[in-house]
mmCIF file of N, CA and C in Angstrom:
data_model
loop_
_atom_site.group_PDB
_atom_site.id
_atom_site.type_symbol
_atom_site.label_atom_id
_atom_site.label_comp_id
_atom_site.label_asym_id
_atom_site.label_seq_id
_atom_site.Cartn_x
_atom_site.Cartn_y
_atom_site.Cartn_z
ATOM 1 N N MET R 185 27.202 106.020 -51.443
ATOM 2 C CA MET R 185 26.195 106.465 -50.498
ATOM 3 C C MET R 185 26.898 107.148 -49.324
ATOM 4 N N ALA R 186 26.480 108.356 -49.013
ATOM 5 C CA ALA R 186 27.076 109.112 -47.912
ATOM 6 C C ALA R 186 26.388 108.761 -46.608
ATOM 7 N N GLY R 187 27.145 108.709 -45.558
ATOM 8 C CA GLY R 187 26.561 108.510 -44.248
ATOM 9 C C GLY R 187 26.952 107.201 -43.612
ATOM 10 N N LEU R 188 26.670 107.118 -42.326
ATOM 11 C CA LEU R 188 26.940 105.908 -41.567
ATOM 12 C C LEU R 188 25.789 104.923 -41.711
ATOM 13 N N TRP R 189 26.124 103.668 -41.897
ATOM 14 C CA TRP R 189 25.142 102.597 -41.919
ATOM 15 C C TRP R 189 24.889 102.128 -40.490
ATOM 16 N N PHE R 190 23.782 101.459 -40.275
ATOM 17 C CA PHE R 190 23.448 100.903 -38.960
ATOM 18 C C PHE R 190 24.626 100.084 -38.423
ATOM 19 N N ASP R 191 25.236 99.269 -39.286
ATOM 20 C CA ASP R 191 26.315 98.385 -38.858
ATOM 21 C C ASP R 191 27.623 99.123 -38.565
ATOM 22 N N ASP R 192 27.709 100.396 -38.957
ATOM 23 C CA ASP R 192 28.893 101.207 -38.664
ATOM 24 C C ASP R 192 28.815 101.866 -37.291
ATOM 25 N N VAL R 193 27.617 101.928 -36.746
ATOM 26 C CA VAL R 193 27.371 102.675 -35.507
ATOM 27 C C VAL R 193 27.579 101.754 -34.309
ATOM 28 N N GLU R 194 28.113 102.309 -33.231
ATOM 29 C CA GLU R 194 28.318 101.553 -32.002
ATOM 30 C C GLU R 194 27.672 102.281 -30.834
ATOM 31 N N ILE R 195 27.195 101.517 -29.866
ATOM 32 C CA ILE R 195 26.669 102.113 -28.636
ATOM 33 C C ILE R 195 27.795 102.901 -27.980
ATOM 34 N N GLY R 196 27.482 104.099 -27.541
ATOM 35 C CA GLY R 196 28.466 104.976 -26.921
ATOM 36 C C GLY R 196 29.049 105.996 -27.882
ATOM 37 N N MET R 197 28.806 105.800 -29.181
ATOM 38 C CA MET R 197 29.290 106.771 -30.164
ATOM 39 C C MET R 197 28.630 108.121 -29.888
ATOM 40 N N THR R 198 29.409 109.197 -29.954
ATOM 41 C CA THR R 198 28.868 110.528 -29.692
ATOM 42 C C THR R 198 29.186 111.459 -30.853
ATOM 43 N N PHE R 199 28.358 112.465 -30.983
ATOM 44 C CA PHE R 199 28.623 113.528 -31.947
ATOM 45 C C PHE R 199 27.891 114.772 -31.497
ATOM 46 N N GLU R 200 28.430 115.925 -31.870
ATOM 47 C CA GLU R 200 27.849 117.206 -31.475
ATOM 48 C C GLU R 200 27.536 118.024 -32.718
ATOM 49 N N THR R 201 26.405 118.696 -32.681
ATOM 50 C CA THR R 201 25.978 119.497 -33.821
ATOM 51 C C THR R 201 26.683 120.847 -33.833
ATOM 52 N N PRO R 202 26.573 121.557 -34.956
ATOM 53 C CA PRO R 202 26.976 122.966 -34.948
ATOM 54 C C PRO R 202 26.036 123.754 -34.019
ATOM 55 N N ARG R 203 26.391 124.991 -33.757
ATOM 56 C CA ARG R 203 25.556 125.870 -32.920
ATOM 57 C C ARG R 203 24.656 126.721 -33.805
ATOM 58 N N ARG R 204 23.589 127.226 -33.198
ATOM 59 C CA ARG R 204 22.684 128.135 -33.907
ATOM 60 C C ARG R 204 22.034 129.052 -32.884
ATOM 61 N N THR R 205 21.965 130.341 -33.197
ATOM 62 C CA THR R 205 21.327 131.314 -32.326
ATOM 63 C C THR R 205 19.843 131.401 -32.660
ATOM 64 N N VAL R 206 19.014 131.363 -31.622
ATOM 65 C CA VAL R 206 17.561 131.489 -31.770
ATOM 66 C C VAL R 206 17.244 132.976 -31.882
ATOM 67 N N THR R 207 16.579 133.356 -32.969
ATOM 68 C CA THR R 207 16.342 134.777 -33.251
ATOM 69 C C THR R 207 14.890 135.181 -33.034
ATOM 70 N N GLU R 208 14.695 136.480 -33.011
ATOM 71 C CA GLU R 208 13.348 137.057 -32.979
ATOM 72 C C GLU R 208 12.528 136.549 -34.161
ATOM 73 N N ALA R 209 13.140 136.520 -35.335
ATOM 74 C CA ALA R 209 12.441 136.041 -36.539
ATOM 75 C C ALA R 209 12.007 134.590 -36.382
ATOM 76 N N ASP R 210 12.850 133.760 -35.762
ATOM 77 C CA ASP R 210 12.479 132.362 -35.527
ATOM 78 C C ASP R 210 11.198 132.274 -34.703
ATOM 79 N N VAL R 211 11.145 133.036 -33.616
ATOM 80 C CA VAL R 211 9.991 132.985 -32.711
ATOM 81 C C VAL R 211 8.733 133.501 -33.414
ATOM 82 N N VAL R 212 8.857 134.623 -34.110
ATOM 83 C CA VAL R 212 7.706 135.192 -34.822
ATOM 84 C C VAL R 212 7.209 134.231 -35.900
ATOM 85 N N ASN R 213 8.130 133.696 -36.691
ATOM 86 C CA ASN R 213 7.735 132.774 -37.754
ATOM 87 C C ASN R 213 7.117 131.498 -37.200
ATOM 88 N N PHE R 214 7.675 130.968 -36.125
ATOM 89 C CA PHE R 214 7.125 129.743 -35.539
ATOM 90 C C PHE R 214 5.730 129.996 -34.968
ATOM 91 N N ALA R 215 5.525 131.159 -34.355
ATOM 92 C CA ALA R 215 4.192 131.498 -33.855
ATOM 93 C C ALA R 215 3.192 131.501 -35.006
ATOM 94 N N GLY R 216 3.591 132.067 -36.132
ATOM 95 C CA GLY R 216 2.702 132.107 -37.287
ATOM 96 C C GLY R 216 2.415 130.740 -37.864
ATOM 97 N N VAL R 217 3.426 129.915 -37.980
ATOM 98 C CA VAL R 217 3.250 128.578 -38.552
ATOM 99 C C VAL R 217 2.451 127.685 -37.611
ATOM 100 N N SER R 218 2.748 127.746 -36.319
ATOM 101 C CA SER R 218 2.109 126.847 -35.356
ATOM 102 C C SER R 218 0.769 127.366 -34.848
ATOM 103 N N GLY R 219 0.575 128.669 -34.926
ATOM 104 C CA GLY R 219 -0.627 129.261 -34.345
ATOM 105 C C GLY R 219 -0.509 129.487 -32.847
ATOM 106 N N ASP R 220 0.677 129.277 -32.290
ATOM 107 C CA ASP R 220 0.904 129.442 -30.853
ATOM 108 C C ASP R 220 1.396 130.865 -30.586
ATOM 109 N N PHE R 221 0.444 131.734 -30.250
ATOM 110 C CA PHE R 221 0.751 133.133 -29.957
ATOM 111 C C PHE R 221 0.665 133.408 -28.454
ATOM 112 N N HIS R 222 1.013 132.414 -27.638
ATOM 113 C CA HIS R 222 0.934 132.551 -26.188
ATOM 114 C C HIS R 222 1.782 133.737 -25.726
ATOM 115 N N THR R 223 1.341 134.352 -24.656
ATOM 116 C CA THR R 223 2.022 135.494 -24.046
ATOM 117 C C THR R 223 3.501 135.213 -23.791
ATOM 118 N N LEU R 224 3.826 133.962 -23.438
ATOM 119 C CA LEU R 224 5.230 133.595 -23.179
ATOM 120 C C LEU R 224 6.152 133.980 -24.337
ATOM 121 N N HIS R 225 5.584 133.953 -25.552
ATOM 122 C CA HIS R 225 6.383 134.148 -26.752
ATOM 123 C C HIS R 225 6.143 135.498 -27.441
ATOM 124 N N THR R 226 5.026 136.171 -27.102
ATOM 125 C CA THR R 226 4.620 137.324 -27.906
ATOM 126 C C THR R 226 4.408 138.627 -27.146
ATOM 127 N N ASP R 227 4.413 138.606 -25.833
ATOM 128 C CA ASP R 227 4.102 139.815 -25.066
ATOM 129 C C ASP R 227 5.309 140.234 -24.231
ATOM 130 N N ALA R 228 6.117 141.133 -24.796
ATOM 131 C CA ALA R 228 7.362 141.552 -24.151
ATOM 132 C C ALA R 228 7.108 142.210 -22.793
ATOM 133 N N GLN R 229 6.080 143.047 -22.697
ATOM 134 C CA GLN R 229 5.817 143.760 -21.444
ATOM 135 C C GLN R 229 5.444 142.799 -20.324
ATOM 136 N N THR R 230 4.509 141.912 -20.581
ATOM 137 C CA THR R 230 4.105 140.942 -19.560
ATOM 138 C C THR R 230 5.284 140.066 -19.157
ATOM 139 N N MET R 231 6.071 139.650 -20.125
ATOM 140 C CA MET R 231 7.180 138.750 -19.833
ATOM 141 C C MET R 231 8.324 139.437 -19.089
ATOM 142 N N ARG R 232 8.457 140.769 -19.227
ATOM 143 C CA ARG R 232 9.472 141.492 -18.439
ATOM 144 C C ARG R 232 9.193 141.342 -16.946
ATOM 145 N N GLU R 233 7.915 141.229 -16.624
ATOM 146 C CA GLU R 233 7.497 141.124 -15.221
ATOM 147 C C GLU R 233 7.361 139.672 -14.764
ATOM 148 N N SER R 234 7.713 138.723 -15.608
ATOM 149 C CA SER R 234 7.562 137.299 -15.289
ATOM 150 C C SER R 234 8.829 136.748 -14.642
ATOM 151 N N GLN R 235 8.761 135.488 -14.258
ATOM 152 C CA GLN R 235 9.934 134.806 -13.689
ATOM 153 C C GLN R 235 11.085 134.700 -14.683
ATOM 154 N N PHE R 236 10.782 134.790 -15.994
ATOM 155 C CA PHE R 236 11.816 134.663 -17.009
ATOM 156 C C PHE R 236 12.468 136.007 -17.347
ATOM 157 N N GLY R 237 11.751 137.100 -17.113
ATOM 158 C CA GLY R 237 12.283 138.428 -17.355
ATOM 159 C C GLY R 237 12.214 138.892 -18.799
ATOM 160 N N GLU R 238 11.830 138.007 -19.690
ATOM 161 C CA GLU R 238 11.682 138.337 -21.109
ATOM 162 C C GLU R 238 10.956 137.190 -21.802
ATOM 163 N N ARG R 239 10.624 137.415 -23.074
ATOM 164 C CA ARG R 239 9.951 136.363 -23.843
ATOM 165 C C ARG R 239 10.862 135.155 -23.996
ATOM 166 N N ILE R 240 10.248 133.987 -24.126
ATOM 167 C CA ILE R 240 11.012 132.763 -24.335
ATOM 168 C C ILE R 240 10.606 132.120 -25.659
ATOM 169 N N ALA R 241 11.515 131.343 -26.210
ATOM 170 C CA ALA R 241 11.234 130.615 -27.447
ATOM 171 C C ALA R 241 10.301 129.453 -27.152
ATOM 172 N N HIS R 242 9.483 129.103 -28.127
ATOM 173 C CA HIS R 242 8.617 127.932 -28.014
ATOM 174 C C HIS R 242 9.494 126.693 -27.813
ATOM 175 N N GLY R 243 9.099 125.817 -26.905
ATOM 176 C CA GLY R 243 9.841 124.573 -26.726
ATOM 177 C C GLY R 243 9.876 123.753 -28.009
ATOM 178 N N ALA R 244 8.747 123.702 -28.712
ATOM 179 C CA ALA R 244 8.686 122.937 -29.964
ATOM 180 C C ALA R 244 9.554 123.576 -31.046
ATOM 181 N N LEU R 245 9.730 124.886 -31.011
ATOM 182 C CA LEU R 245 10.638 125.551 -31.948
ATOM 183 C C LEU R 245 12.067 125.067 -31.714
ATOM 184 N N VAL R 246 12.481 125.043 -30.469
ATOM 185 C CA VAL R 246 13.833 124.596 -30.143
ATOM 186 C C VAL R 246 14.029 123.148 -30.589
ATOM 187 N N LEU R 247 13.049 122.306 -30.323
ATOM 188 C CA LEU R 247 13.117 120.908 -30.762
ATOM 189 C C LEU R 247 13.245 120.830 -32.282
ATOM 190 N N SER R 248 12.502 121.646 -32.988
ATOM 191 C CA SER R 248 12.578 121.669 -34.451
ATOM 192 C C SER R 248 13.955 122.122 -34.932
ATOM 193 N N ILE R 249 14.499 123.139 -34.295
ATOM 194 C CA ILE R 249 15.837 123.604 -34.658
ATOM 195 C C ILE R 249 16.858 122.492 -34.450
ATOM 196 N N VAL R 250 16.701 121.755 -33.368
ATOM 197 C CA VAL R 250 17.632 120.659 -33.080
ATOM 198 C C VAL R 250 17.581 119.590 -34.167
ATOM 199 N N THR R 251 16.399 119.270 -34.682
ATOM 200 C CA THR R 251 16.336 118.275 -35.756
ATOM 201 C C THR R 251 17.097 118.778 -36.980
ATOM 202 N N GLY R 252 17.016 120.067 -37.247
ATOM 203 C CA GLY R 252 17.768 120.643 -38.358
ATOM 204 C C GLY R 252 19.267 120.640 -38.114
ATOM 205 N N LEU R 253 19.683 120.968 -36.890
ATOM 206 C CA LEU R 253 21.110 120.952 -36.562
ATOM 207 C C LEU R 253 21.682 119.547 -36.692
ATOM 208 N N ARG R 254 20.909 118.564 -36.260
ATOM 209 C CA ARG R 254 21.369 117.175 -36.375
ATOM 210 C C ARG R 254 21.499 116.783 -37.845
ATOM 211 N N GLY R 255 20.585 117.247 -38.674
ATOM 212 C CA GLY R 255 20.653 116.960 -40.099
ATOM 213 C C GLY R 255 21.861 117.579 -40.773
ATOM 214 N N ARG R 256 22.302 118.730 -40.275
ATOM 215 C CA ARG R 256 23.472 119.407 -40.863
ATOM 216 C C ARG R 256 24.751 118.609 -40.723
ATOM 217 N N LEU R 257 24.778 117.654 -39.798
ATOM 218 C CA LEU R 257 25.976 116.837 -39.625
ATOM 219 C C LEU R 257 26.241 115.971 -40.848
ATOM 220 N N GLY R 258 25.188 115.566 -41.544
ATOM 221 C CA GLY R 258 25.327 114.774 -42.752
ATOM 222 C C GLY R 258 25.706 113.324 -42.536
ATOM 223 N N ILE R 259 25.794 112.879 -41.286
ATOM 224 C CA ILE R 259 26.295 111.524 -41.057
ATOM 225 C C ILE R 259 25.283 110.426 -41.370
ATOM 226 N N PHE R 260 24.026 110.789 -41.543
ATOM 227 C CA PHE R 260 23.018 109.809 -41.927
ATOM 228 C C PHE R 260 22.246 110.272 -43.166
ATOM 229 N N ASP R 261 22.868 111.122 -43.979
ATOM 230 C CA ASP R 261 22.186 111.705 -45.143
ATOM 231 C C ASP R 261 21.511 110.677 -46.034
ATOM 232 N N ASP R 262 22.220 109.650 -46.427
ATOM 233 C CA ASP R 262 21.663 108.671 -47.356
ATOM 234 C C ASP R 262 21.264 107.365 -46.686
ATOM 235 N N THR R 263 21.480 107.260 -45.376
ATOM 236 C CA THR R 263 21.187 105.993 -44.702
ATOM 237 C C THR R 263 19.992 106.067 -43.759
ATOM 238 N N LEU R 264 19.497 107.261 -43.501
ATOM 239 C CA LEU R 264 18.318 107.394 -42.651
ATOM 240 C C LEU R 264 17.084 106.954 -43.423
ATOM 241 N N VAL R 265 16.340 106.011 -42.867
ATOM 242 C CA VAL R 265 15.088 105.555 -43.465
ATOM 243 C C VAL R 265 13.940 106.433 -42.967
ATOM 244 N N ALA R 266 13.898 106.651 -41.649
ATOM 245 C CA ALA R 266 12.814 107.447 -41.067
ATOM 246 C C ALA R 266 13.169 107.873 -39.652
ATOM 247 N N PHE R 267 12.665 109.031 -39.272
ATOM 248 C CA PHE R 267 12.702 109.493 -37.892
ATOM 249 C C PHE R 267 11.446 108.895 -37.273
ATOM 250 N N ALA R 268 11.587 107.991 -36.313
ATOM 251 C CA ALA R 268 10.468 107.160 -35.869
ATOM 252 C C ALA R 268 9.777 107.621 -34.592
ATOM 253 N N GLU R 269 10.525 108.237 -33.677
ATOM 254 C CA GLU R 269 9.923 108.487 -32.367
ATOM 255 C C GLU R 269 10.773 109.464 -31.567
ATOM 256 N N ILE R 270 10.115 110.189 -30.671
ATOM 257 C CA ILE R 270 10.794 110.968 -29.645
ATOM 258 C C ILE R 270 10.328 110.406 -28.315
ATOM 259 N N ARG R 271 11.262 110.028 -27.473
ATOM 260 C CA ARG R 271 10.936 109.427 -26.173
ATOM 261 C C ARG R 271 11.357 110.337 -25.026
ATOM 262 N N ARG R 272 10.514 110.397 -24.021
ATOM 263 C CA ARG R 272 10.844 111.061 -22.753
ATOM 264 C C ARG R 272 11.484 112.432 -22.941
ATOM 265 N N TRP R 273 10.952 113.223 -23.843
ATOM 266 C CA TRP R 273 11.531 114.551 -24.091
ATOM 267 C C TRP R 273 11.140 115.483 -22.963
ATOM 268 N N ARG R 274 12.106 116.208 -22.444
ATOM 269 C CA ARG R 274 11.857 117.139 -21.340
ATOM 270 C C ARG R 274 12.321 118.535 -21.720
ATOM 271 N N PHE R 275 11.527 119.506 -21.350
ATOM 272 C CA PHE R 275 11.867 120.912 -21.525
ATOM 273 C C PHE R 275 12.388 121.377 -20.164
ATOM 274 N N VAL R 276 13.709 121.392 -20.011
ATOM 275 C CA VAL R 276 14.341 121.558 -18.706
ATOM 276 C C VAL R 276 14.436 123.019 -18.290
ATOM 277 N N ARG R 277 14.847 123.879 -19.216
ATOM 278 C CA ARG R 277 15.017 125.303 -18.939
ATOM 279 C C ARG R 277 14.547 126.099 -20.157
ATOM 280 N N PRO R 278 14.167 127.357 -19.939
ATOM 281 C CA PRO R 278 13.728 128.157 -21.086
ATOM 282 C C PRO R 278 14.893 128.524 -22.004
ATOM 283 N N VAL R 279 14.560 128.720 -23.259
ATOM 284 C CA VAL R 279 15.514 129.251 -24.235
ATOM 285 C C VAL R 279 15.038 130.657 -24.567
ATOM 286 N N LEU R 280 15.929 131.616 -24.408
ATOM 287 C CA LEU R 280 15.598 133.018 -24.656
ATOM 288 C C LEU R 280 15.977 133.410 -26.074
ATOM 289 N N ILE R 281 15.313 134.427 -26.586
ATOM 290 C CA ILE R 281 15.712 134.981 -27.875
ATOM 291 C C ILE R 281 17.150 135.473 -27.729
ATOM 292 N N GLY R 282 18.014 135.038 -28.623
ATOM 293 C CA GLY R 282 19.430 135.381 -28.545
ATOM 294 C C GLY R 282 20.299 134.272 -27.974
ATOM 295 N N ASP R 283 19.692 133.250 -27.371
ATOM 296 C CA ASP R 283 20.474 132.106 -26.895
ATOM 297 C C ASP R 283 21.006 131.321 -28.085
ATOM 298 N N THR R 284 22.160 130.728 -27.902
ATOM 299 C CA THR R 284 22.781 129.898 -28.936
ATOM 300 C C THR R 284 22.773 128.457 -28.439
ATOM 301 N N ILE R 285 22.179 127.579 -29.239
ATOM 302 C CA ILE R 285 22.008 126.190 -28.813
ATOM 303 C C ILE R 285 22.794 125.235 -29.716
ATOM 304 N N ARG R 286 23.034 124.057 -29.186
ATOM 305 C CA ARG R 286 23.629 122.950 -29.924
ATOM 306 C C ARG R 286 23.126 121.667 -29.290
ATOM 307 N N ALA R 287 23.351 120.536 -29.952
ATOM 308 C CA ALA R 287 22.895 119.258 -29.406
ATOM 309 C C ALA R 287 24.061 118.289 -29.294
ATOM 310 N N ALA R 288 24.186 117.684 -28.120
ATOM 311 C CA ALA R 288 25.139 116.596 -27.888
ATOM 312 C C ALA R 288 24.347 115.298 -27.968
ATOM 313 N N ASN R 289 24.827 114.359 -28.778
ATOM 314 C CA ASN R 289 24.104 113.125 -29.077
ATOM 315 C C ASN R 289 24.952 111.921 -28.710
ATOM 316 N N GLU R 290 24.319 110.899 -28.132
ATOM 317 C CA GLU R 290 25.011 109.652 -27.829
ATOM 318 C C GLU R 290 24.118 108.486 -28.231
ATOM 319 N N VAL R 291 24.687 107.545 -28.976
ATOM 320 C CA VAL R 291 23.959 106.340 -29.356
ATOM 321 C C VAL R 291 23.845 105.460 -28.115
ATOM 322 N N VAL R 292 22.592 105.125 -27.724
ATOM 323 C CA VAL R 292 22.379 104.346 -26.501
ATOM 324 C C VAL R 292 21.737 102.983 -26.756
ATOM 325 N N GLU R 293 21.135 102.795 -27.924
ATOM 326 C CA GLU R 293 20.542 101.497 -28.263
ATOM 327 C C GLU R 293 20.668 101.256 -29.755
ATOM 328 N N LEU R 294 20.924 99.996 -30.117
ATOM 329 C CA LEU R 294 20.937 99.559 -31.510
ATOM 330 C C LEU R 294 20.220 98.213 -31.565
ATOM 331 N N THR R 295 19.139 98.151 -32.328
ATOM 332 C CA THR R 295 18.347 96.931 -32.405
ATOM 333 C C THR R 295 18.060 96.596 -33.864
ATOM 334 N N PRO R 296 18.557 95.448 -34.339
ATOM 335 C CA PRO R 296 18.191 95.034 -35.694
ATOM 336 C C PRO R 296 16.687 94.784 -35.757
ATOM 337 N N THR R 297 16.090 95.003 -36.904
ATOM 338 C CA THR R 297 14.662 94.729 -37.070
ATOM 339 C C THR R 297 14.477 93.392 -37.775
ATOM 340 N N SER R 298 13.221 92.997 -37.935
ATOM 341 C CA SER R 298 12.935 91.758 -38.660
ATOM 342 C C SER R 298 13.247 91.903 -40.148
ATOM 343 N N LYS R 299 13.365 93.136 -40.610
ATOM 344 C CA LYS R 299 13.750 93.388 -41.994
ATOM 345 C C LYS R 299 15.271 93.535 -42.038
ATOM 346 N N PRO R 300 15.955 92.751 -42.862
ATOM 347 C CA PRO R 300 17.425 92.764 -42.842
ATOM 348 C C PRO R 300 18.066 94.028 -43.395
ATOM 349 N N ASP R 301 17.272 94.923 -43.979
ATOM 350 C CA ASP R 301 17.854 96.122 -44.587
ATOM 351 C C ASP R 301 17.839 97.341 -43.674
ATOM 352 N N ARG R 302 17.439 97.168 -42.399
ATOM 353 C CA ARG R 302 17.373 98.324 -41.494
ATOM 354 C C ARG R 302 17.473 97.908 -40.034
ATOM 355 N N GLY R 303 17.794 98.892 -39.191
ATOM 356 C CA GLY R 303 17.834 98.686 -37.755
ATOM 357 C C GLY R 303 17.351 99.938 -37.045
ATOM 358 N N VAL R 304 17.042 99.786 -35.760
ATOM 359 C CA VAL R 304 16.563 100.903 -34.941
ATOM 360 C C VAL R 304 17.727 101.435 -34.112
ATOM 361 N N MET R 305 17.947 102.746 -34.222
ATOM 362 C CA MET R 305 19.004 103.413 -33.476
ATOM 363 C C MET R 305 18.351 104.439 -32.542
ATOM 364 N N VAL R 306 18.714 104.382 -31.264
ATOM 365 C CA VAL R 306 18.218 105.340 -30.274
ATOM 366 C C VAL R 306 19.393 106.197 -29.818
ATOM 367 N N GLN R 307 19.190 107.502 -29.842
ATOM 368 C CA GLN R 307 20.214 108.437 -29.382
ATOM 369 C C GLN R 307 19.668 109.263 -28.221
ATOM 370 N N HIS R 308 20.473 109.376 -27.175
ATOM 371 C CA HIS R 308 20.144 110.324 -26.109
ATOM 372 C C HIS R 308 20.649 111.677 -26.581
ATOM 373 N N VAL R 309 19.772 112.668 -26.538
ATOM 374 C CA VAL R 309 20.096 114.000 -27.051
ATOM 375 C C VAL R 309 19.970 115.010 -25.918
ATOM 376 N N GLN R 310 21.000 115.814 -25.744
ATOM 377 C CA GLN R 310 20.947 116.934 -24.812
ATOM 378 C C GLN R 310 21.108 118.210 -25.616
ATOM 379 N N VAL R 311 20.181 119.143 -25.423
ATOM 380 C CA VAL R 311 20.271 120.455 -26.056
ATOM 381 C C VAL R 311 20.879 121.385 -25.019
ATOM 382 N N LEU R 312 21.980 122.037 -25.396
ATOM 383 C CA LEU R 312 22.703 122.912 -24.479
ATOM 384 C C LEU R 312 22.702 124.335 -25.011
ATOM 385 N N ASN R 313 22.671 125.292 -24.088
ATOM 386 C CA ASN R 313 22.776 126.694 -24.501
ATOM 387 C C ASN R 313 24.236 127.138 -24.483
ATOM 388 N N GLN R 314 24.451 128.413 -24.705
ATOM 389 C CA GLN R 314 25.812 128.959 -24.791
ATOM 390 C C GLN R 314 26.571 128.876 -23.470
ATOM 391 N N HIS R 315 25.866 128.586 -22.383
ATOM 392 C CA HIS R 315 26.502 128.443 -21.065
ATOM 393 C C HIS R 315 26.720 126.970 -20.708
ATOM 394 N N ASP R 316 26.509 126.086 -21.687
ATOM 395 C CA ASP R 316 26.614 124.631 -21.486
ATOM 396 C C ASP R 316 25.592 124.102 -20.485
ATOM 397 N N VAL R 317 24.472 124.779 -20.388
ATOM 398 C CA VAL R 317 23.369 124.348 -19.532
ATOM 399 C C VAL R 317 22.379 123.568 -20.399
ATOM 400 N N VAL R 318 21.946 122.400 -19.904
ATOM 401 C CA VAL R 318 20.957 121.598 -20.630
ATOM 402 C C VAL R 318 19.613 122.303 -20.566
ATOM 403 N N VAL R 319 19.024 122.552 -21.746
ATOM 404 C CA VAL R 319 17.719 123.209 -21.807
ATOM 405 C C VAL R 319 16.612 122.240 -22.230
ATOM 406 N N GLN R 320 16.967 121.199 -22.966
ATOM 407 C CA GLN R 320 16.034 120.139 -23.344
ATOM 408 C C GLN R 320 16.826 118.849 -23.432
ATOM 409 N N GLU R 321 16.124 117.725 -23.244
ATOM 410 C CA GLU R 321 16.787 116.440 -23.419
ATOM 411 C C GLU R 321 15.761 115.336 -23.589
ATOM 412 N N GLY R 322 16.220 114.267 -24.180
ATOM 413 C CA GLY R 322 15.379 113.099 -24.382
ATOM 414 C C GLY R 322 16.043 112.153 -25.354
ATOM 415 N N GLU R 323 15.244 111.262 -25.915
ATOM 416 C CA GLU R 323 15.775 110.281 -26.856
ATOM 417 C C GLU R 323 15.086 110.419 -28.204
ATOM 418 N N MET R 324 15.870 110.301 -29.252
ATOM 419 C CA MET R 324 15.351 110.309 -30.615
ATOM 420 C C MET R 324 15.633 108.944 -31.228
ATOM 421 N N VAL R 325 14.603 108.397 -31.855
ATOM 422 C CA VAL R 325 14.667 107.050 -32.420
ATOM 423 C C VAL R 325 14.562 107.145 -33.941
ATOM 424 N N ALA R 326 15.450 106.428 -34.624
ATOM 425 C CA ALA R 326 15.454 106.455 -36.083
ATOM 426 C C ALA R 326 15.655 105.054 -36.644
ATOM 427 N N LEU R 327 15.115 104.853 -37.834
ATOM 428 C CA LEU R 327 15.414 103.649 -38.615
ATOM 429 C C LEU R 327 16.563 103.988 -39.539
ATOM 430 N N VAL R 328 17.596 103.139 -39.534
ATOM 431 C CA VAL R 328 18.792 103.382 -40.327
ATOM 432 C C VAL R 328 19.058 102.163 -41.205
ATOM 433 N N LYS R 329 19.473 102.419 -42.433
ATOM 434 C CA LYS R 329 19.754 101.335 -43.386
ATOM 435 C C LYS R 329 20.920 100.471 -42.936
ATOM 436 N N ARG R 330 20.806 99.172 -43.258
ATOM 437 C CA ARG R 330 21.898 98.221 -43.059
ATOM 438 C C ARG R 330 22.477 97.865 -44.411
ATOM 439 N N GLU R 331 23.754 97.623 -44.446
ATOM 440 C CA GLU R 331 24.394 97.216 -45.711
ATOM 441 C C GLU R 331 23.985 95.787 -46.033
ATOM 442 N N ALA R 332 23.729 95.549 -47.294
ATOM 443 C CA ALA R 332 23.390 94.202 -47.737
ATOM 444 C C ALA R 332 24.617 93.310 -47.589
ATOM 445 N N LYS R 333 24.446 92.170 -46.966
ATOM 446 C CA LYS R 333 25.538 91.197 -46.795
ATOM 447 C C LYS R 333 25.543 90.250 -47.981
ATOM 448 N N VAL R 334 26.687 90.135 -48.616
ATOM 449 C CA VAL R 334 26.800 89.275 -49.799
ATOM 450 C C VAL R 334 27.239 87.882 -49.410
#
């Protein structure tokens, strides 16, 4: 079985995802899938005159990309039971088309459950752009398998 088990993880453990550039195609496709065609994301002329100076990526798109980047690490490929919760997620700064993002993750809580085959792992996640500026942050909660004790 590939991946870290709940019992392998320690509070304070950190890991960083690969980077990914947010593209025009990402924004257009996400607008179509989500139905969110707000001016912030679709009207270049209006947004040139805005505080942002150009269109911005959907916050939920960036969050979705981050879940994919975290999955690319492969460290919980076979041990993740479920993605359970997002806590206190904040959209700190806009992400522009062409920005390159990554996620820095730190394990902040580990709680065994009443079921001996799993535990709850909480990670503080910071999404950073190419300038190392935090653009989103919060906590992601997952159920992770525990190794059977013989």
